[in-house]
Amino acid sequence: MPEAVRTARYDATAALSEYRLDPESAFGGTVLLVVSELVANAVRHAADRSPTVDVTLAVGAGQLVVGVADADPRLPDLSPHMMGRGLRTVADLARAYDGALSAEPAVRGSGKVVLVRFVIPDGVGPF
């Protein structure tokens, strides 16, 4: 698990830089923490059904979206009283940037994607 999280953070750092968002800013650090938590959760809870995890960062319309997909079709329960500490932290971090946490079935095949949307703060990027 540590290697998967380390690789995902490395790749997310590169993606933030490509989008001209400072990975060492408070916002960048938040995005990297969210990537770490979501990948750790996928490895911990879906490893028996999903040998790989796909991480995507997308930017547009003043938002940044983190998506972590795996082949396990079981959706996490995102109700406040059912989330574990990691997802609760992710939800709180998303809300701090006027965003949200969600999960949905994969578009193709089986599996799911957990999505975190952030509003990019003014002055953080080229928007």
The first five atom37 places (N, CA, C, CB, O) and aatype in JSON, in Angstrom:
{
  "aatype": [12, 14, 6, 0, 19, 1, 16, 0, 1, 18, 3, 0, 16, 0, 0, 10, 15, 6, 18, 1, 10, 3, 14, 6, 15, 0, 13, 7, 7, 16, 19, 10, 10, 19, 19, 15, 6, 10, 19, 0, 2, 0, 19, 1, 8, 0, 0, 3, 1, 15, 14, 16, 19, 3, 19, 16, 10, 0, 19, 7, 0, 7, 5, 10, 19, 19, 7, 19, 0, 3, 0, 3, 14, 1, 10, 14, 3, 10, 15, 14, 8, 12, 12, 7, 1, 7, 10, 1, 16, 19, 0, 3, 10, 0, 1, 0, 18, 3, 7, 0, 10, 15, 0, 6, 14, 0, 19, 1, 7, 15, 7, 11, 19, 19, 10, 19, 1, 13, 19, 9, 14, 3, 7, 19, 7, 14, 13],
  "atom_mask": [
    [1, 1, 1, 1, 1],
    [1, 1, 1, 1, 1],
    [1, 1, 1, 1, 1],
    [1, 1, 1, 1, 1],
    [1, 1, 1, 1, 1],
    [1, 1, 1, 1, 1],
    [1, 1, 1, 1, 1],
    [1, 1, 1, 1, 1],
    [1, 1, 1, 1, 1],
    [1, 1, 1, 1, 1],
    [1, 1, 1, 1, 1],
    [1, 1, 1, 1, 1],
    [1, 1, 1, 1, 1],
    [1, 1, 1, 1, 1],
    [1, 1, 1, 1, 1],
    [1, 1, 1, 1, 1],
    [1, 1, 1, 1, 1],
    [1, 1, 1, 1, 1],
    [1, 1, 1, 1, 1],
    [1, 1, 1, 1, 1],
    [1, 1, 1, 1, 1],
    [1, 1, 1, 1, 1],
    [1, 1, 1, 1, 1],
    [1, 1, 1, 1, 1],
    [1, 1, 1, 1, 1],
    [1, 1, 1, 1, 1],
    [1, 1, 1, 1, 1],
    [1, 1, 1, 0, 1],
    [1, 1, 1, 0, 1],
    [1, 1, 1, 1, 1],
    [1, 1, 1, 1, 1],
    [1, 1, 1, 1, 1],
    [1, 1, 1, 1, 1],
    [1, 1, 1, 1, 1],
    [1, 1, 1, 1, 1],
    [1, 1, 1, 1, 1],
    [1, 1, 1, 1, 1],
    [1, 1, 1, 1, 1],
    [1, 1, 1, 1, 1],
    [1, 1, 1, 1, 1],
    [1, 1, 1, 1, 1],
    [1, 1, 1, 1, 1],
    [1, 1, 1, 1, 1],
    [1, 1, 1, 1, 1],
    [1, 1, 1, 1, 1],
    [1, 1, 1, 1, 1],
    [1, 1, 1, 1, 1],
    [1, 1, 1, 1, 1],
    [1, 1, 1, 1, 1],
    [1, 1, 1, 1, 1],
    [1, 1, 1, 1, 1],
    [1, 1, 1, 1, 1],
    [1, 1, 1, 1, 1],
    [1, 1, 1, 1, 1],
    [1, 1, 1, 1, 1],
    [1, 1, 1, 1, 1],
    [1, 1, 1, 1, 1],
    [1, 1, 1, 1, 1],
    [1, 1, 1, 1, 1],
    [1, 1, 1, 0, 1],
    [1, 1, 1, 1, 1],
    [1, 1, 1, 0, 1],
    [1, 1, 1, 1, 1],
    [1, 1, 1, 1, 1],
    [1, 1, 1, 1, 1],
    [1, 1, 1, 1, 1],
    [1, 1, 1, 0, 1],
    [1, 1, 1, 1, 1],
    [1, 1, 1, 1, 1],
    [1, 1, 1, 1, 1],
    [1, 1, 1, 1, 1],
    [1, 1, 1, 1, 1],
    [1, 1, 1, 1, 1],
    [1, 1, 1, 1, 1],
    [1, 1, 1, 1, 1],
    [1, 1, 1, 1, 1],
    [1, 1, 1, 1, 1],
    [1, 1, 1, 1, 1],
    [1, 1, 1, 1, 1],
    [1, 1, 1, 1, 1],
    [1, 1, 1, 1, 1],
    [1, 1, 1, 1, 1],
    [1, 1, 1, 1, 1],
    [1, 1, 1, 0, 1],
    [1, 1, 1, 1, 1],
    [1, 1, 1, 0, 1],
    [1, 1, 1, 1, 1],
    [1, 1, 1, 1, 1],
    [1, 1, 1, 1, 1],
    [1, 1, 1, 1, 1],
    [1, 1, 1, 1, 1],
    [1, 1, 1, 1, 1],
    [1, 1, 1, 1, 1],
    [1, 1, 1, 1, 1],
    [1, 1, 1, 1, 1],
    [1, 1, 1, 1, 1],
    [1, 1, 1, 1, 1],
    [1, 1, 1, 1, 1],
    [1, 1, 1, 0, 1],
    [1, 1, 1, 1, 1],
    [1, 1, 1, 1, 1],
    [1, 1, 1, 1, 1],
    [1, 1, 1, 1, 1],
    [1, 1, 1, 1, 1],
    [1, 1, 1, 1, 1],
    [1, 1, 1, 1, 1],
    [1, 1, 1, 1, 1],
    [1, 1, 1, 1, 1],
    [1, 1, 1, 0, 1],
    [1, 1, 1, 1, 1],
    [1, 1, 1, 0, 1],
    [1, 1, 1, 1, 1],
    [1, 1, 1, 1, 1],
    [1, 1, 1, 1, 1],
    [1, 1, 1, 1, 1],
    [1, 1, 1, 1, 1],
    [1, 1, 1, 1, 1],
    [1, 1, 1, 1, 1],
    [1, 1, 1, 1, 1],
    [1, 1, 1, 1, 1],
    [1, 1, 1, 1, 1],
    [1, 1, 1, 1, 1],
    [1, 1, 1, 0, 1],
    [1, 1, 1, 1, 1],
    [1, 1, 1, 0, 1],
    [1, 1, 1, 1, 1],
    [1, 1, 1, 1, 1]
  ],
  "atom_positions": [
    [[0.81, -1.2, 0.0], [0.0, 0.0, 0.0], [0.85, 1.26, 0.0], [-0.92, 0.0, 1.2], [0.54, 2.18, -0.75]],
    [[1.91, 1.36, 0.79], [2.69, 2.6, 0.78], [3.21, 2.95, -0.61], [3.86, 2.48, 1.74], [3.27, 4.13, -0.97]],
    [[3.59, 1.95, -1.4], [4.11, 2.23, -2.74], [3.02, 2.79, -3.64], [4.7, 0.96, -3.36], [3.28, 3.72, -4.41]],
    [[1.81, 2.26, -3.56], [0.7, 2.77, -4.38], [0.38, 4.22, -4.02], [-0.55, 1.89, -4.19], [0.16, 5.04, -4.9]],
    [[0.37, 4.52, -2.74], [0.09, 5.89, -2.3], [1.21, 6.82, -2.73], [-0.09, 5.95, -0.76], [0.96, 7.93, -3.21]],
    [[2.44, 6.39, -2.57], [3.6, 7.2, -2.96], [3.57, 7.5, -4.47], [4.92, 6.48, -2.58], [3.81, 8.63, -4.89]],
    [[3.29, 6.48, -5.27], [3.22, 6.66, -6.72], [2.09, 7.62, -7.1], [3.02, 5.3, -7.43], [2.27, 8.5, -7.94]],
    [[0.93, 7.45, -6.48], [-0.22, 8.32, -6.78], [0.09, 9.77, -6.4], [-1.47, 7.84, -6.02], [-0.26, 10.69, -7.15]],
    [[0.75, 9.99, -5.26], [1.11, 11.36, -4.86], [2.11, 11.97, -5.84], [1.69, 11.37, -3.43], [2.01, 13.15, -6.19]],
    [[3.07, 11.18, -6.26], [4.07, 11.66, -7.22], [3.39, 12.09, -8.52], [5.13, 10.55, -7.51], [3.66, 13.18, -9.04]],
    [[2.51, 11.23, -9.03], [1.81, 11.53, -10.28], [0.87, 12.73, -10.11], [1.03, 10.31, -10.75], [0.76, 13.56, -11.01]],
    [[0.2, 12.83, -8.96], [-0.7, 13.95, -8.71], [0.08, 15.26, -8.59], [-1.52, 13.71, -7.43], [-0.39, 16.31, -9.03]],
    [[1.27, 15.2, -8.0], [2.12, 16.38, -7.91], [2.48, 16.87, -9.31], [3.4, 16.07, -7.09], [2.44, 18.07, -9.59]],
    [[2.83, 15.95, -10.18], [3.16, 16.31, -11.56], [1.94, 16.9, -12.28], [3.67, 15.08, -12.33], [2.07, 17.87, -13.02]],
    [[0.77, 16.32, -12.06], [-0.46, 16.83, -12.69], [-0.78, 18.24, -12.2], [-1.64, 15.88, -12.41], [-1.15, 19.11, -13.0]],
    [[-0.65, 18.48, -10.91], [-0.9, 19.82, -10.38], [0.04, 20.83, -11.04], [-0.71, 19.84, -8.84], [-0.39, 21.92, -11.43]],
    [[1.29, 20.46, -11.17], [2.26, 21.35, -11.81], [1.9, 21.61, -13.27], [3.66, 20.75, -11.72], [2.03, 22.73, -13.75]],
    [[1.45, 20.57, -13.97], [1.04, 20.75, -15.37], [-0.14, 21.71, -15.48], [0.68, 19.4, -16.0], [-0.24, 22.46, -16.45]],
    [[-1.02, 21.69, -14.49], [-2.16, 22.61, -14.48], [-1.79, 23.97, -13.9], [-3.3, 22.01, -13.67], [-2.65, 24.83, -13.72]],
    [[-0.5, 24.16, -13.63], [0.03, 25.4, -13.06], [-0.6, 25.71, -11.7], [-0.23, 26.57, -14.03], [-0.88, 26.86, -11.37]],
    [[-0.8, 24.66, -10.91], [-1.24, 24.77, -9.53], [-0.09, 24.33, -8.64], [-2.54, 23.92, -9.26], [0.46, 23.24, -8.84]],
    [[0.27, 25.14, -7.68], [1.43, 24.86, -6.84], [1.14, 23.69, -5.89], [1.82, 26.11, -6.03], [0.3, 23.82, -5.0]],
    [[1.82, 22.55, -6.07], [1.59, 21.41, -5.18], [2.03, 21.67, -3.74], [2.32, 20.19, -5.72], [1.66, 20.93, -2.84]],
    [[2.82, 22.73, -3.53], [3.26, 23.04, -2.17], [2.4, 24.1, -1.5], [4.7, 23.5, -2.19], [2.67, 24.48, -0.36]],
    [[1.37, 24.59, -2.19], [0.43, 25.53, -1.57], [-0.51, 24.76, -0.64], [-0.38, 26.31, -2.65], [-0.53, 23.53, -0.65]],
    [[-1.28, 25.49, 0.14], [-2.27, 24.85, 1.02], [-3.26, 24.04, 0.19], [-3.02, 25.91, 1.88], [-3.62, 22.92, 0.55]],
    [[-3.7, 24.62, -0.92], [-4.64, 23.91, -1.78], [-4.0, 22.65, -2.37], [-5.14, 24.83, -2.9], [-4.6, 21.58, -2.35]],
    [[-2.79, 22.79, -2.9], [-2.08, 21.63, -3.46], [-1.88, 20.54, -2.43], [0.0, 0.0, 0.0], [-2.06, 19.36, -2.73]],
    [[-1.51, 20.92, -1.22], [-1.33, 19.94, -0.14], [-2.63, 19.22, 0.18], [0.0, 0.0, 0.0], [-2.63, 18.02, 0.46]],
    [[-3.73, 19.96, 0.14], [-5.04, 19.35, 0.39], [-5.36, 18.33, -0.69], [-6.15, 20.43, 0.44], [-5.82, 17.23, -0.39]],
    [[-5.13, 18.68, -1.94], [-5.39, 17.75, -3.05], [-4.53, 16.49, -2.89], [-5.1, 18.44, -4.42], [-5.03, 15.38, -3.09]],
    [[-3.28, 16.66, -2.54], [-2.39, 15.49, -2.38], [-2.83, 14.62, -1.21], [-0.94, 15.95, -2.16], [-2.75, 13.39, -1.29]],
    [[-3.29, 15.23, -0.13], [-3.8, 14.45, 1.0], [-5.03, 13.65, 0.6], [-4.13, 15.37, 2.19], [-5.18, 12.49, 0.98]],
    [[-5.92, 14.28, -0.17], [-7.12, 13.58, -0.63], [-6.74, 12.41, -1.54], [-8.06, 14.56, -1.39], [-7.3, 11.32, -1.39]],
    [[-5.81, 12.61, -2.45], [-5.35, 11.51, -3.3], [-4.81, 10.37, -2.44], [-4.25, 12.01, -4.3], [-5.13, 9.21, -2.67]],
    [[-4.0, 10.71, -1.45], [-3.43, 9.69, -0.57], [-4.51, 8.9, 0.15], [-2.5, 10.33, 0.46], [-4.46, 7.67, 0.19]],
    [[-5.48, 9.6, 0.72], [-6.56, 8.92, 1.46], [-7.39, 8.03, 0.56], [-7.46, 9.95, 2.14], [-7.72, 6.9, 0.92]],
    [[-7.74, 8.54, -0.63], [-8.58, 7.74, -1.52], [-7.85, 6.51, -2.06], [-9.07, 8.59, -2.68], [-8.45, 5.43, -2.17]],
    [[-6.59, 6.65, -2.39], [-5.82, 5.5, -2.86], [-5.65, 4.49, -1.73], [-4.44, 5.94, -3.41], [-5.8, 3.28, -1.95]],
    [[-5.33, 4.96, -0.54], [-5.19, 4.05, 0.61], [-6.49, 3.29, 0.85], [-4.79, 4.83, 1.88], [-6.47, 2.09, 1.12]],
    [[-7.63, 3.98, 0.76], [-8.92, 3.32, 0.94], [-9.16, 2.27, -0.15], [-10.06, 4.34, 0.93], [-9.61, 1.16, 0.15]],
    [[-8.87, 2.62, -1.39], [-9.08, 1.67, -2.48], [-8.21, 0.43, -2.3], [-8.78, 2.33, -3.84], [-8.68, -0.69, -2.49]],
    [[-6.96, 0.64, -1.94], [-6.07, -0.5, -1.73], [-6.54, -1.33, -0.54], [-4.61, -0.02, -1.5], [-6.53, -2.56, -0.59]],
    [[-6.95, -0.68, 0.52], [-7.38, -1.38, 1.74], [-8.69, -2.14, 1.53], [-7.54, -0.39, 2.88], [-8.82, -3.28, 1.98]],
    [[-9.66, -1.52, 0.86], [-11.0, -2.1, 0.8], [-11.33, -2.82, -0.5], [-12.0, -1.04, 1.03], [-12.29, -3.6, -0.53]],
    [[-10.58, -2.58, -1.56], [-10.94, -3.17, -2.85], [-9.86, -4.07, -3.41], [-11.25, -2.09, -3.84], [-10.03, -4.61, -4.51]],
    [[-8.76, -4.25, -2.71], [-7.62, -5.0, -3.26], [-7.99, -6.42, -3.65], [-6.49, -5.04, -2.25], [-7.44, -6.95, -4.62]],
    [[-8.92, -7.05, -2.93], [-9.29, -8.42, -3.27], [-10.07, -8.5, -4.58], [-10.12, -9.03, -2.14], [-10.12, -9.57, -5.2]],
    [[-10.69, -7.41, -5.02], [-11.47, -7.4, -6.25], [-10.85, -6.54, -7.35], [-12.87, -6.9, -5.96], [-11.25, -6.63, -8.51]],
    [[-9.86, -5.73, -6.98], [-9.31, -4.78, -7.94], [-7.8, -4.71, -7.8], [-9.94, -3.38, -7.76], [-7.29, -4.11, -6.85]],
    [[-7.07, -5.31, -8.74], [-5.61, -5.29, -8.63], [-5.01, -3.93, -8.96], [-5.02, -6.34, -9.55], [-3.84, -3.67, -8.66]],
    [[-5.8, -3.04, -9.59], [-5.28, -1.72, -9.94], [-6.25, -0.64, -9.48], [-5.03, -1.62, -11.45], [-7.44, -0.88, -9.28]],
    [[-5.71, 0.55, -9.33], [-6.48, 1.74, -8.99], [-6.06, 2.82, -9.98], [-6.24, 2.19, -7.49], [-4.86, 3.03, -10.2]],
    [[-7.03, 3.5, -10.57], [-6.73, 4.59, -11.5], [-7.05, 5.92, -10.84], [-7.54, 4.43, -12.81], [-8.13, 6.1, -10.28]],
    [[-6.1, 6.85, -10.91], [-6.27, 8.17, -10.33], [-6.28, 9.19, -11.46], [-5.14, 8.49, -9.31], [-5.42, 9.16, -12.35]],
    [[-7.25, 10.08, -11.43], [-7.39, 11.12, -12.44], [-7.55, 12.47, -11.76], [-8.58, 10.83, -13.38], [-8.3, 12.59, -10.79]],
    [[-6.85, 13.47, -12.26], [-7.07, 14.85, -11.86], [-7.49, 15.61, -13.1], [-5.79, 15.49, -11.19], [-6.85, 15.5, -14.15]],
    [[-8.57, 16.36, -12.99], [-9.06, 17.15, -14.12], [-9.38, 18.55, -13.63], [-10.32, 16.49, -14.77], [-9.89, 18.74, -12.52]],
    [[-9.08, 19.54, -14.46], [-9.33, 20.93, -14.13], [-10.16, 21.56, -15.23], [-8.0, 21.7, -13.93], [-9.9, 21.36, -16.42]],
    [[-11.17, 22.33, -14.82], [-11.98, 23.07, -15.77], [-13.04, 23.86, -15.04], [0.0, 0.0, 0.0], [-13.49, 23.47, -13.96]],
    [[-13.43, 24.98, -15.62], [-14.49, 25.82, -15.07], [-14.23, 26.21, -13.62], [-15.83, 25.11, -15.18], [-15.16, 26.31, -12.82]],
    [[-12.95, 26.44, -13.29], [-12.62, 26.86, -11.93], [-12.68, 25.77, -10.89], [0.0, 0.0, 0.0], [-12.65, 26.04, -9.69]],
    [[-12.77, 24.53, -11.34], [-12.82, 23.41, -10.41], [-11.69, 22.42, -10.69], [-14.18, 22.69, -10.49], [-11.18, 22.34, -11.81]],
    [[-11.33, 21.68, -9.66], [-10.42, 20.54, -9.8], [-11.18, 19.33, -9.29], [-9.06, 20.77, -9.02], [-11.78, 19.36, -8.21]],
    [[-11.14, 18.26, -10.08], [-11.82, 17.02, -9.69], [-10.78, 15.92, -9.59], [-12.93, 16.64, -10.71], [-9.99, 15.7, -10.5]],
    [[-10.79, 15.22, -8.46], [-9.97, 14.04, -8.25], [-10.89, 12.83, -8.38], [-9.24, 14.07, -6.85], [-11.93, 12.77, -7.73]],
    [[-10.5, 11.88, -9.22], [-11.25, 10.64, -9.35], [-10.35, 9.45, -9.07], [0.0, 0.0, 0.0], [-9.24, 9.36, -9.61]],
    [[-10.81, 8.55, -8.23], [-10.07, 7.32, -7.94], [-11.01, 6.16, -8.25], [-9.57, 7.27, -6.45], [-12.04, 5.97, -7.6]],
    [[-10.63, 5.37, -9.27], [-11.47, 4.28, -9.75], [-10.82, 2.94, -9.44], [-11.73, 4.42, -11.26], [-9.6, 2.79, -9.48]],
    [[-11.67, 1.97, -9.14], [-11.21, 0.59, -8.96], [-12.29, -0.34, -9.5], [-10.9, 0.29, -7.46], [-13.37, 0.11, -9.87]],
    [[-11.99, -1.62, -9.55], [-12.9, -2.61, -10.15], [-13.92, -3.18, -9.17], [-12.11, -3.73, -10.74], [-14.72, -4.03, -9.55]],
    [[-13.9, -2.75, -7.93], [-14.85, -3.22, -6.93], [-16.16, -2.45, -7.09], [-14.28, -3.06, -5.49], [-16.16, -1.23, -6.95]],
    [[-17.27, -3.13, -7.38], [-18.52, -2.41, -7.62], [-19.19, -1.88, -6.35], [-19.47, -3.31, -8.32], [-20.14, -1.1, -6.44]],
    [[-18.71, -2.29, -5.18], [-19.35, -1.84, -3.93], [-19.09, -0.36, -3.71], [-18.84, -2.67, -2.73], [-17.93, 0.07, -3.63]],
    [[-20.16, 0.43, -3.62], [-20.03, 1.86, -3.37], [-19.88, 2.1, -1.87], [-21.26, 2.63, -3.93], [-20.55, 1.45, -1.07]],
    [[-19.01, 3.03, -1.48], [-18.89, 3.33, -0.06], [-20.16, 4.06, 0.42], [-17.63, 4.2, 0.22], [-20.78, 4.81, -0.33]],
    [[-20.52, 3.82, 1.66], [-21.64, 4.54, 2.28], [-21.11, 5.9, 2.7], [-22.25, 3.75, 3.51], [-20.28, 5.99, 3.6]],
    [[-21.59, 6.95, 2.06], [-21.09, 8.29, 2.33], [-21.97, 9.08, 3.28], [-20.95, 9.04, 1.04], [-21.84, 10.3, 3.4]],
    [[-22.88, 8.38, 3.96], [-23.65, 9.09, 4.97], [-22.73, 9.42, 6.15], [-24.89, 8.24, 5.45], [-21.86, 8.61, 6.5]],
    [[-22.9, 10.59, 6.75], [-21.93, 11.06, 7.76], [-21.66, 10.07, 8.9], [-22.43, 12.33, 8.35], [-20.52, 9.97, 9.36]],
    [[-22.66, 9.36, 9.34], [-22.46, 8.44, 10.47], [-21.86, 7.1, 10.07], [-23.77, 8.21, 11.17], [-21.51, 6.3, 10.93]],
    [[-21.73, 6.84, 8.75], [-21.2, 5.56, 8.29], [-19.78, 5.65, 7.73], [-22.12, 4.98, 7.25], [-19.1, 4.63, 7.59]],
    [[-19.34, 6.86, 7.4], [-17.99, 7.0, 6.82], [-16.93, 6.74, 7.88], [-17.81, 8.41, 6.23], [-17.1, 7.06, 9.05]],
    [[-15.84, 6.14, 7.44], [-14.68, 5.98, 8.3], [-13.93, 7.3, 8.41], [0.0, 0.0, 0.0], [-14.29, 8.29, 7.77]],
    [[-12.91, 7.31, 9.22], [-12.14, 8.53, 9.47], [-11.54, 9.11, 8.19], [-11.03, 8.24, 10.47], [-11.56, 10.33, 8.0]],
    [[-11.01, 8.25, 7.31], [-10.39, 8.73, 6.08], [-11.37, 9.45, 5.16], [0.0, 0.0, 0.0], [-11.08, 10.55, 4.7]],
    [[-12.52, 8.84, 4.9], [-13.51, 9.48, 4.02], [-14.11, 10.71, 4.69], [-14.61, 8.5, 3.64], [-14.44, 11.68, 4.0]],
    [[-14.26, 10.68, 5.99], [-14.77, 11.87, 6.7], [-13.79, 13.03, 6.53], [-14.98, 11.55, 8.22], [-14.2, 14.17, 6.31]],
    [[-12.49, 12.74, 6.63], [-11.47, 13.76, 6.41], [-11.54, 14.29, 4.98], [-10.06, 13.19, 6.7], [-11.48, 15.5, 4.76]],
    [[-11.68, 13.4, 4.01], [-11.78, 13.8, 2.61], [-13.0, 14.71, 2.41], [-11.87, 12.56, 1.69], [-12.9, 15.74, 1.75]],
    [[-14.14, 14.32, 2.96], [-15.36, 15.13, 2.82], [-15.17, 16.51, 3.44], [-16.57, 14.42, 3.48], [-15.58, 17.51, 2.87]],
    [[-14.54, 16.56, 4.6], [-14.28, 17.85, 5.27], [-13.35, 18.73, 4.43], [-13.68, 17.63, 6.67], [-13.57, 19.93, 4.3]],
    [[-12.3, 18.13, 3.87], [-11.36, 18.88, 3.04], [-12.05, 19.41, 1.78], [-10.15, 18.01, 2.66], [-11.8, 20.54, 1.36]],
    [[-12.9, 18.61, 1.17], [-13.63, 19.06, -0.02], [-14.53, 20.24, 0.34], [-14.48, 17.9, -0.61], [-14.56, 21.24, -0.38]],
    [[-15.25, 20.14, 1.45], [-16.14, 21.23, 1.87], [-15.36, 22.51, 2.15], [-16.92, 20.82, 3.11], [-15.87, 23.61, 1.92]],
    [[-14.14, 22.37, 2.66], [-13.31, 23.56, 2.95], [-13.03, 24.36, 1.68], [-11.99, 23.14, 3.61], [-12.74, 25.55, 1.75]],
    [[-13.11, 23.7, 0.53], [-12.9, 24.38, -0.76], [-14.19, 24.37, -1.58], [-11.74, 23.7, -1.55], [-14.16, 24.24, -2.81]],
    [[-15.32, 24.5, -0.89], [-16.64, 24.57, -1.54], [-16.9, 23.39, -2.47], [-16.78, 25.87, -2.31], [-17.56, 23.54, -3.5]],
    [[-16.37, 22.23, -2.12], [-16.53, 21.05, -2.96], [-17.34, 19.97, -2.28], [0.0, 0.0, 0.0], [-18.04, 20.21, -1.3]],
    [[-17.24, 18.77, -2.83], [-18.03, 17.65, -2.33], [-17.37, 16.32, -2.67], [-19.45, 17.7, -2.91], [-16.56, 16.22, -3.59]],
    [[-17.74, 15.32, -1.9], [-17.32, 13.94, -2.09], [-18.51, 13.15, -2.62], [-16.78, 13.31, -0.76], [-19.62, 13.31, -2.13]],
    [[-18.28, 12.31, -3.64], [-19.34, 11.45, -4.15], [-18.73, 10.15, -4.65], [-20.13, 12.15, -5.29], [-17.51, 10.03, -4.78]],
    [[-19.58, 9.18, -4.92], [-19.15, 7.9, -5.49], [-20.23, 7.43, -6.45], [-18.88, 6.83, -4.36], [-21.42, 7.61, -6.2]],
    [[-19.79, 6.82, -7.54], [-20.75, 6.34, -8.53], [-20.21, 5.11, -9.23], [-21.08, 7.45, -9.55], [-18.99, 4.89, -9.26]],
    [[-21.11, 4.31, -9.8], [-20.66, 3.14, -10.55], [-19.82, 3.57, -11.76], [-21.86, 2.28, -11.01], [-20.02, 4.65, -12.32]],
    [[-18.91, 2.72, -12.14], [-18.07, 3.0, -13.32], [-18.95, 3.09, -14.56], [-16.99, 1.9, -13.51], [-19.98, 2.42, -14.66]],
    [[-18.55, 3.93, -15.49], [-19.31, 4.1, -16.72], [-19.23, 2.84, -17.57], [-18.79, 5.32, -17.52], [-20.23, 2.39, -18.13]],
    [[-18.03, 2.27, -17.67], [-17.83, 1.05, -18.45], [-17.41, -0.08, -17.52], [-16.78, 1.26, -19.57], [-16.57, 0.12, -16.64]],
    [[-17.99, -1.23, -17.71], [-17.61, -2.4, -16.92], [-18.09, -2.3, -15.48], [0.0, 0.0, 0.0], [-18.97, -1.51, -15.15]],
    [[-17.49, -3.12, -14.66], [-17.86, -3.08, -13.25], [-16.89, -2.15, -12.52], [-17.84, -4.51, -12.62], [-15.89, -1.7, -13.09]],
    [[-17.2, -1.87, -11.31], [-16.33, -1.03, -10.51], [-17.01, 0.26, -10.14], [0.0, 0.0, 0.0], [-18.22, 0.44, -10.33]],
    [[-16.22, 1.16, -9.61], [-16.74, 2.44, -9.14], [-15.66, 3.5, -9.27], [-17.25, 2.34, -7.69], [-14.49, 3.2, -9.5]],
    [[-16.09, 4.74, -9.11], [-15.16, 5.85, -9.01], [-15.62, 6.73, -7.85], [-15.1, 6.67, -10.36], [-16.8, 7.04, -7.7]],
    [[-14.65, 7.1, -7.03], [-14.91, 8.04, -5.94], [-14.38, 9.39, -6.44], [-14.21, 7.59, -4.57], [-13.23, 9.5, -6.87]],
    [[-15.24, 10.4, -6.36], [-14.92, 11.72, -6.9], [-14.88, 12.76, -5.79], [-15.94, 12.12, -7.97], [-15.72, 12.75, -4.88]],
    [[-13.92, 13.64, -5.87], [-13.86, 14.79, -4.96], [-13.72, 16.02, -5.83], [-12.66, 14.66, -3.93], [-12.79, 16.15, -6.63]],
    [[-14.66, 16.93, -5.66], [-14.66, 18.19, -6.41], [-14.25, 19.32, -5.49], [-16.05, 18.47, -7.04], [-14.73, 19.42, -4.36]],
    [[-13.37, 20.16, -5.99], [-12.92, 21.35, -5.28], [-13.17, 22.57, -6.16], [-11.42, 21.23, -4.89], [-13.02, 22.5, -7.38]],
    [[-13.54, 23.68, -5.55], [-13.49, 24.95, -6.26], [-12.08, 25.49, -6.04], [-14.61, 25.98, -5.73], [-11.62, 25.6, -4.91]],
    [[-11.4, 25.81, -7.13], [-10.03, 26.3, -7.02], [-10.08, 27.73, -6.48], [-9.29, 26.25, -8.41], [-10.74, 28.59, -7.07]],
    [[-9.39, 27.98, -5.38], [-9.43, 29.33, -4.79], [-8.83, 30.37, -5.73], [-8.69, 29.35, -3.45], [-7.92, 30.08, -6.5]],
    [[-9.35, 31.58, -5.65], [-8.78, 32.69, -6.42], [-7.31, 32.84, -6.08], [-9.54, 34.02, -6.14], [-6.91, 32.71, -4.93]],
    [[-6.53, 33.11, -7.1], [-5.12, 33.36, -6.9], [-4.25, 32.1, -6.82], [0.0, 0.0, 0.0], [-3.03, 32.2, -6.7]],
    [[-4.88, 30.92, -6.9], [-4.1, 29.68, -6.81], [-3.66, 29.21, -8.18], [-4.92, 28.59, -6.12], [-2.58, 28.62, -8.3]],
    [[-4.45, 29.44, -9.19], [-4.11, 28.94, -10.51], [-4.32, 30.0, -11.57], [0.0, 0.0, 0.0], [-4.53, 31.18, -11.27]],
    [[-4.25, 29.57, -12.79], [-4.33, 30.51, -13.91], [-5.76, 30.88, -14.3], [-3.64, 29.92, -15.11], [-6.01, 31.26, -15.44]],
    [[-6.7, 30.77, -13.38], [-8.11, 30.98, -13.75], [-8.55, 32.39, -13.49], [-9.0, 30.03, -13.0], [-9.71, 32.73, -13.74]]
  ]
}
